[in-house]
Short mmCIF file of C-alpha atoms and ligand atoms in Angstrom, two decimals:
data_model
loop_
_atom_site.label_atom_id
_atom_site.label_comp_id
_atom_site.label_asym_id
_atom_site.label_seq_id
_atom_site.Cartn_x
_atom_site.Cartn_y
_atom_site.Cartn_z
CA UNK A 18 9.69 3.91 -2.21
CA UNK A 19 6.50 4.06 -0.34
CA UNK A 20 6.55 0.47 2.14
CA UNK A 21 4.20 -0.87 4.73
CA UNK A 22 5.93 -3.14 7.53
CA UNK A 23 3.68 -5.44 8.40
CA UNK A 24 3.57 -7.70 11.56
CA UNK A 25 2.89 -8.62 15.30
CA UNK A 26 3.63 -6.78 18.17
CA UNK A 27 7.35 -7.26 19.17
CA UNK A 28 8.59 -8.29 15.12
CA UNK A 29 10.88 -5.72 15.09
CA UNK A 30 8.93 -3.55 12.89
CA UNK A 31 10.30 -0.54 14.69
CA UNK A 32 13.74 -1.99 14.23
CA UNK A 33 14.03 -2.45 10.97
CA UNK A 34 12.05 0.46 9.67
CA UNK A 35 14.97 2.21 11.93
CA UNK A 36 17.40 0.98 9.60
CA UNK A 37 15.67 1.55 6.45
CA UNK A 38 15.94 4.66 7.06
CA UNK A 39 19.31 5.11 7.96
CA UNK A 40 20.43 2.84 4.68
CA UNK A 41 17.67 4.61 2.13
CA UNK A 42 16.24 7.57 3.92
CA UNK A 43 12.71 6.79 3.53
CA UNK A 44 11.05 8.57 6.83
CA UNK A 45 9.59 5.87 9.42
CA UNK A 46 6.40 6.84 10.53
CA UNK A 47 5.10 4.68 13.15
CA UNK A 48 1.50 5.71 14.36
CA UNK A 49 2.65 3.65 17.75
CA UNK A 50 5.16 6.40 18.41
CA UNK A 51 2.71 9.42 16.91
CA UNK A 52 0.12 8.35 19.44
CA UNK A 53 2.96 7.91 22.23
CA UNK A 54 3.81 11.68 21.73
CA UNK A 55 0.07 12.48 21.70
CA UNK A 56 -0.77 11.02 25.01
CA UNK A 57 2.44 12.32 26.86
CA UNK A 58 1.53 15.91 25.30
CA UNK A 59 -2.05 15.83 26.49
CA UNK A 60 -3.51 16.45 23.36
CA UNK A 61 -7.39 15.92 22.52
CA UNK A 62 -6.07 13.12 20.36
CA UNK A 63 -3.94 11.82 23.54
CA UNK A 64 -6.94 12.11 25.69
CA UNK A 65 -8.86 9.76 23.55
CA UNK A 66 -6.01 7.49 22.90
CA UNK A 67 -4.65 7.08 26.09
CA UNK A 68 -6.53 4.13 27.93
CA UNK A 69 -7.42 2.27 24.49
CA UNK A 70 -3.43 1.84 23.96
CA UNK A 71 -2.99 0.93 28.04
CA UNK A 72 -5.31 -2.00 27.10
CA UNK A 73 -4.03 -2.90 23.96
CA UNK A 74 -6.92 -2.38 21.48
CA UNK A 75 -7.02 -0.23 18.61
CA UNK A 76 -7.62 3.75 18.63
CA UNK A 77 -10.31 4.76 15.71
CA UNK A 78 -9.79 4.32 12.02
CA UNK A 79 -10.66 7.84 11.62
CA UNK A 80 -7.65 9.29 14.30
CA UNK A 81 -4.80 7.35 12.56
CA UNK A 82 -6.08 7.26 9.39
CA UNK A 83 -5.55 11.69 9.80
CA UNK A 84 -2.71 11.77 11.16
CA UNK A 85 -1.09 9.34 8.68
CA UNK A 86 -2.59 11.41 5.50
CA UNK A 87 -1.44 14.01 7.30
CA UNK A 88 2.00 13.17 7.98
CA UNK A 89 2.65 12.20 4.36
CA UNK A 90 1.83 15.68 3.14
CA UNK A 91 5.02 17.22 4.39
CA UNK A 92 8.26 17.32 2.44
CA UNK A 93 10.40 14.79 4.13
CA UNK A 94 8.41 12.19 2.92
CA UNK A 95 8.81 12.90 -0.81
CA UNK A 96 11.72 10.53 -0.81
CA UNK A 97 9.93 7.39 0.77
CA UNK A 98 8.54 6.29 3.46
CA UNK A 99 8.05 2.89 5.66
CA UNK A 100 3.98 2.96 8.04
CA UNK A 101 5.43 0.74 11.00
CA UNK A 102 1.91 -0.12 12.77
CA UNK A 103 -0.46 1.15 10.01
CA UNK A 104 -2.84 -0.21 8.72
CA UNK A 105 -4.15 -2.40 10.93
CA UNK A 106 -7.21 -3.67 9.91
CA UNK A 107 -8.95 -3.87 6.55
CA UNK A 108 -10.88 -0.59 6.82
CA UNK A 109 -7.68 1.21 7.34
CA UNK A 110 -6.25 -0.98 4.20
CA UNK A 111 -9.00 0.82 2.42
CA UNK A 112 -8.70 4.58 3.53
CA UNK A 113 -4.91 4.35 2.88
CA UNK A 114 -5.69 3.37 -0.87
CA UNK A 115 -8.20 6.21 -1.19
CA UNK A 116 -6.10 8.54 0.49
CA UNK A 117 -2.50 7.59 -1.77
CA UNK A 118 -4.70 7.36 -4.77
CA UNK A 119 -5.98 10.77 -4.05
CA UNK A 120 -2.40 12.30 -3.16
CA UNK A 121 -1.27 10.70 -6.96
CA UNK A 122 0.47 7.62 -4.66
CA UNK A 123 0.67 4.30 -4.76
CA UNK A 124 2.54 1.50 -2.07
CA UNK A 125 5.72 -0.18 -3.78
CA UNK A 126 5.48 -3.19 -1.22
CA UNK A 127 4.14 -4.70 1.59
CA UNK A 128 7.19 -6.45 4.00
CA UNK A 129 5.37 -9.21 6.49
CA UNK A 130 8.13 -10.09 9.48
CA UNK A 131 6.41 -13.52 10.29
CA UNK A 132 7.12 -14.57 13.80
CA UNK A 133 5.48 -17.11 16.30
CA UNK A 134 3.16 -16.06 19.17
CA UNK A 135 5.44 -17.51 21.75
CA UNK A 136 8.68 -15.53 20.96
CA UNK A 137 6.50 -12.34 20.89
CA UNK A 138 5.70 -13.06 24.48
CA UNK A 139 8.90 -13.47 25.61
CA UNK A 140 10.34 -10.37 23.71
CA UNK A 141 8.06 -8.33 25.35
CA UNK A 142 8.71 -9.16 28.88
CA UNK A 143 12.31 -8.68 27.97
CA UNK A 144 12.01 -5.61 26.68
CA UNK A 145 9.94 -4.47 29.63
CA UNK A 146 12.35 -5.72 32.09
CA UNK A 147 15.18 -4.89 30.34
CA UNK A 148 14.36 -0.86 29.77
CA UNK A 149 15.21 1.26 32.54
CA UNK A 150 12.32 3.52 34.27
CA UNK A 151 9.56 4.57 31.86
CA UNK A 152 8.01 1.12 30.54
CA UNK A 153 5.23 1.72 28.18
CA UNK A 154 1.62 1.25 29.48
CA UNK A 155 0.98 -1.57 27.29
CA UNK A 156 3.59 -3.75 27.97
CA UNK A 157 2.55 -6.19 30.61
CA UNK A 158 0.62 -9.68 30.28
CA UNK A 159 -3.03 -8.28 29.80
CA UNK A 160 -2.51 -6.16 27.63
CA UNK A 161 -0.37 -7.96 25.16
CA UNK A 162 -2.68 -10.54 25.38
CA UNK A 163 -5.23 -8.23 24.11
CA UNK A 164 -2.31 -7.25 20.94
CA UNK A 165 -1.88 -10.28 19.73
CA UNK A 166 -5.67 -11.15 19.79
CA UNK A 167 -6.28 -7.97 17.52
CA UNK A 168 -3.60 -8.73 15.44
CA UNK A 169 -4.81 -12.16 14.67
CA UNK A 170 -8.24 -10.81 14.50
CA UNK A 171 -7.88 -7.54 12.79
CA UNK A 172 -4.17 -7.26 11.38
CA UNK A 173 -3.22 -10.79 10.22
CA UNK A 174 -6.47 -10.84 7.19
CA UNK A 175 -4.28 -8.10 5.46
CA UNK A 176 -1.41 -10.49 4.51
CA UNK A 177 -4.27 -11.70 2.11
CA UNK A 178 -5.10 -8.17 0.87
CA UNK A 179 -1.51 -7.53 0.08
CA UNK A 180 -0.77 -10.77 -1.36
CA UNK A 181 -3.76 -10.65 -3.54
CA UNK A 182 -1.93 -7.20 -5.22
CA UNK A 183 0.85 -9.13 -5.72
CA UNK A 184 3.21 -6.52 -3.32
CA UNK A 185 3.20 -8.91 -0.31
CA UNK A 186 6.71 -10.04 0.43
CA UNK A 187 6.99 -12.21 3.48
CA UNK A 188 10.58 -11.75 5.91
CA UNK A 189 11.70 -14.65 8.81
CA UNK A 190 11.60 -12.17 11.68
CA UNK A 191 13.07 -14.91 13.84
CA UNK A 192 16.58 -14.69 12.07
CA UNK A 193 19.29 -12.98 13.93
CA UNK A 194 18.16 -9.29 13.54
CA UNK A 195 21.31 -8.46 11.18
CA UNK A 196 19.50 -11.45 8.80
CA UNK A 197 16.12 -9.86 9.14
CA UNK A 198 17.81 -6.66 7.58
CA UNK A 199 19.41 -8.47 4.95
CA UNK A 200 16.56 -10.17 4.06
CA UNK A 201 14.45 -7.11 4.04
CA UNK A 202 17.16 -4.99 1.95
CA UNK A 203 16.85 -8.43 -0.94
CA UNK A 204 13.00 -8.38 -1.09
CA UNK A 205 13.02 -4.67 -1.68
CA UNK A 206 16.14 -4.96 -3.85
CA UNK A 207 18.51 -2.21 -4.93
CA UNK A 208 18.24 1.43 -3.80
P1 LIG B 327 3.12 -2.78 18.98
O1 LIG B 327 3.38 -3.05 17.52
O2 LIG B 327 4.23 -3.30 19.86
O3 LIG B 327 1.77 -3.20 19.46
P2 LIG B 327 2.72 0.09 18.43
O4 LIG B 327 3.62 1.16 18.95
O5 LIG B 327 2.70 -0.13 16.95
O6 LIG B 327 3.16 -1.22 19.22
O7 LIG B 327 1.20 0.37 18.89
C1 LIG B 327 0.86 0.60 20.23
C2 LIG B 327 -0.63 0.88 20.36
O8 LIG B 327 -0.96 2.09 19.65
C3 LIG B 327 -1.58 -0.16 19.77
O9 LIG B 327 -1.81 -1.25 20.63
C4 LIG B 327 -2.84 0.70 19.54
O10 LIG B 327 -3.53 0.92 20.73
C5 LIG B 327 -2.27 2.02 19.07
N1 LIG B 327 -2.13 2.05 17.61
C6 LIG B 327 -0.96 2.13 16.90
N2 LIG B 327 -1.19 2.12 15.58
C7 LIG B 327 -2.53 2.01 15.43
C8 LIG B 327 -3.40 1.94 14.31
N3 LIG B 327 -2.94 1.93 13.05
N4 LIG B 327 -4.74 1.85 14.54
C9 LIG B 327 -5.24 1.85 15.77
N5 LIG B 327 -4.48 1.90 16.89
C10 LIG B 327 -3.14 1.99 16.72
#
């Protein structure tokens, strides 16, 4: 199954794609994380990506949208795979169709973890006071700020382009994050 978690910053996309993958093996690829690795290895990707992410606004279409064709090319991805953070705006919507269609692909379903602005906040100043030395760049007041804007702006407008294909299924990410998971594992149904 090929899935798309879709949702703000701090909905527990990472979470749950987590467990997705330990319940049904499908491969979490989370351009967050590939772009973390980037920037700690210095790579010319890194170097670009670096102070965009410390700000919170989005690294080009074209960089993600690579990697991620990239990244679906190799074998462990054959048996599924969740994006956690891609797309995340419409243009990237679009390359990801043209690239699937052109790899003989298509998405099985979209997963939306709705939560409200005001619980985001406050789960990620836990989560930066709460994780011992390295706190990520992006995790302080500004720059969240910034997040949630481009999510509103940029992110949010493809619940509509989902739903509109008729793949959009929508998830209470405020449940108890054991409920989230069930509630995920019934909209996708049985393995
Ligand atoms: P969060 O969901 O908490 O914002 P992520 O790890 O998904 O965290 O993303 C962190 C940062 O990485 C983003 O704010 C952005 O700068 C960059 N990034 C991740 N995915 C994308 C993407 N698809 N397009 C552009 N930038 C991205």
């Amino acid at each position: 199954m090929k899935l798309i978690l879709l949702g703000p910053p701090g909905a527990g996309k990472g979470t749950q794609a987590k467990r997705l993958e330990d319940n049904r093996g499908y491969v979490q690829l989370s351009t967050g994380d590939m772009l973390r690795a980037a920037v700690a290895a210095g790579t010319d990707v890194g170097l670009v990506a670096k102070d965009i992410m410390a700000r919170g606004e989005l690294v080009p279409d074209e960089i993600v949208v690579s990697i991620i064709s990239e990244r679906i090319d190799l074998p462990d991805c054959k048996d599924g795979f969740i994006l956690d953070g891609f797309p995340r705006n419409v243009r990237q919507a679009e390359a990801l169709d043209a690239v699937l269609e052109e790899k003989g692909l298509s998405l099985d379903a979209v997963i939306e973890l709705s939560v409200d602005d005001g619980i985001l906040i406050s789960r990620v100043e836990n989560r930066a006071s709460e994780s011992q030395g390295s706190v990520r760049d992006d995790d302080n007041a500004e720059a969240l700020k910034t997040r949630l804007g481009v999510y509103h702006e940029q992110t949010a407008p493809l619940i509509t382009y989902y739903k509109n294909r008729g793949i959009l299924r929508t998830v209470d990410g405020m449940a108890h994050v054991d409920d989230v998971s069930r509630s995920v594992e019934e909209a996708l149904g049985p393995v």
